[in-house]
Amino acid sequence: MLSVKELVIRNHQQDLVLIEGLSFTVNDEDKIAIIGSEGSGKSTLLSTIYGEVLDYITVTGEIIRPKVISYLNQNILNQYESLSVTVFLELNIPEDLYHYLDVIYKLFVQFNLSYDAFKDRSLKSLSGGERVKIGLIKCLMIRPDLLLLDEPSNDLDFETIEFLESFMKDTTIPLLFISHDQRLLENVATGIIHLQQVHKKTKPKTYFINVDYKTYKEKYLRKFETDLMVARKQRADYNKKMDKFRQIYQKVEHQQDQAVRDPVLGRLLKKKIKSLKSQEKRYLKEKDSFIDIPEKEEPMSIYFEDLGKFNPNKLIMDLDIIDFSLPNGVLIPHVKLKLSATDKVVITGHNGVGKTTLIKHIYEKLIKRSVKVGYISQDYLDFMDKDRTVLDYVLSHQSKYQESKIRQILSTLGLKRDEMLYKIKDISEGTKLKILLLVLVSNTYDVLILDEPTRNISPINQDEIYELFLNFQGAILAVSHDRAFIESVFDEIYVLSKDGLYLAS
């Protein structure tokens, strides 16, 4: 069992408290998901629980750990990508792990893999799904009492996500994991730790509740709406009360000024003023008890304007390629796709099959034909000048709004005044995505091409992204493995494989 009591984690480099007063337990067969926006401390929490000493944080509170913990860090396979699978698996094996090769062979069979086929391959040569499986095998070799997983579903194809989800649901090992995948959260999590930074990212707020994700999300959103309504009513009632109070106070002050020749009336009015000042203090004290106005975790207060009706029969693209060539020299024999003016099409397929290459190729073909195309690539810096400031980048990529309006919108997206002057390279991935989305809604496009556009937004607020794209009136062509996004937005699903591009059955 893992027990955490009154945990406080401070990032002293940024002079920021990430987590304050967090208490929870992980018991046998619990599957606890950690959710929250970027920078809220999710990965830092996992590292701290694992026992890593991070020089940029200070930790107080009590952590009672089980004897054996395995940790699949989202960066660990990149760190060791030059190693062979065998060398990686043998790295830091406990001395008391006898017959570890027997264990490895059994785990490979359990994961429908052949150890002999993989043992001499480098981690770098593996697909995203194969890397996750090898990482899990290494974690399971030491028979852990607790398994920590940091974004294990990132960049995985459907088949591997389904495998991972089944493994997480079926394992009897307690899990503490981070994920942005709403369907995985819904299907696996038995409890939720929600980390937030509120008051313009200056104050931590944490929730821990032993319920499934869907129930938690409904409760959280319901509480958000209720708190927002109560907070607004408290302030509206207070403002009315204060307006009435000021009118009375000003009237008494005026009467006092006029009562210079009537000492009796003057004394009465002086007592009245004193009473009113006492009343004012009570009102001000009452204000201190107001609940905070709740803040959205990833505010997405942007939308596409109504641009009039698109002709659904207008053909934007009729793609028909024989032997589509990938950068590694592999040829896909036949790629055929028609896209009309209001179509919403998503392409799925195994990792490394060429989905990103294909939509980049389509983007380049469309802009040569002067089609108005908005594009979000998987690597945001592919199309962003990393040395420009946020404000300058947005201003230079749209002509719809003046600087004052852009500043206002950036503020509603959660950026502080000084963050608007940060260079693109210095902002988080989630903030980069917000900037790209702002550029999209600030221009007029016929087609949007999107490569995994929901990856860096807290799952609690991903529905707002879905709604944003669902309401776009033009065509959308996307690559995604976000099952909730696909179900919410897209009309047609295509599968890209080594044999071609086909409409999913």
mmCIF file of N, CA and C in Angstrom, residues 105 108 113-121:
data_model
loop_
_atom_site.group_PDB
_atom_site.id
_atom_site.type_symbol
_atom_site.label_atom_id
_atom_site.label_comp_id
_atom_site.label_asym_id
_atom_site.label_seq_id
_atom_site.Cartn_x
_atom_site.Cartn_y
_atom_site.Cartn_z
ATOM 1 N N TYR A 105 11.318 -14.115 -20.916
ATOM 2 C CA TYR A 105 10.661 -14.921 -21.954
ATOM 3 C C TYR A 105 9.163 -15.043 -21.696
ATOM 4 N N PHE A 108 7.401 -11.703 -22.476
ATOM 5 C CA PHE A 108 7.281 -11.478 -23.918
ATOM 6 C C PHE A 108 6.131 -12.287 -24.496
ATOM 7 N N LEU A 113 4.817 -11.123 -27.951
ATOM 8 C CA LEU A 113 6.073 -10.772 -28.617
ATOM 9 C C LEU A 113 7.050 -11.932 -28.505
ATOM 10 N N SER A 114 8.045 -11.944 -29.387
ATOM 11 C CA SER A 114 9.110 -12.954 -29.337
ATOM 12 C C SER A 114 10.390 -12.283 -28.845
ATOM 13 N N TYR A 115 10.900 -12.741 -27.715
ATOM 14 C CA TYR A 115 12.137 -12.155 -27.184
ATOM 15 C C TYR A 115 13.285 -12.324 -28.176
ATOM 16 N N ASP A 116 13.378 -13.498 -28.803
ATOM 17 C CA ASP A 116 14.480 -13.754 -29.743
ATOM 18 C C ASP A 116 14.437 -12.794 -30.934
ATOM 19 N N ALA A 117 13.223 -12.370 -31.315
ATOM 20 C CA ALA A 117 13.100 -11.441 -32.448
ATOM 21 C C ALA A 117 13.462 -10.016 -32.054
ATOM 22 N N PHE A 118 13.390 -9.699 -30.760
ATOM 23 C CA PHE A 118 13.609 -8.319 -30.301
ATOM 24 C C PHE A 118 14.939 -8.108 -29.589
ATOM 25 N N LYS A 119 15.556 -9.146 -29.084
ATOM 26 C CA LYS A 119 16.638 -8.977 -28.110
ATOM 27 C C LYS A 119 17.820 -8.164 -28.619
ATOM 28 N N ASP A 120 18.113 -8.215 -29.921
ATOM 29 C CA ASP A 120 19.275 -7.489 -30.445
ATOM 30 C C ASP A 120 18.916 -6.165 -31.099
ATOM 31 N N ARG A 121 17.629 -5.835 -31.142
ATOM 32 C CA ARG A 121 17.222 -4.569 -31.756
ATOM 33 C C ARG A 121 17.449 -3.411 -30.786
#
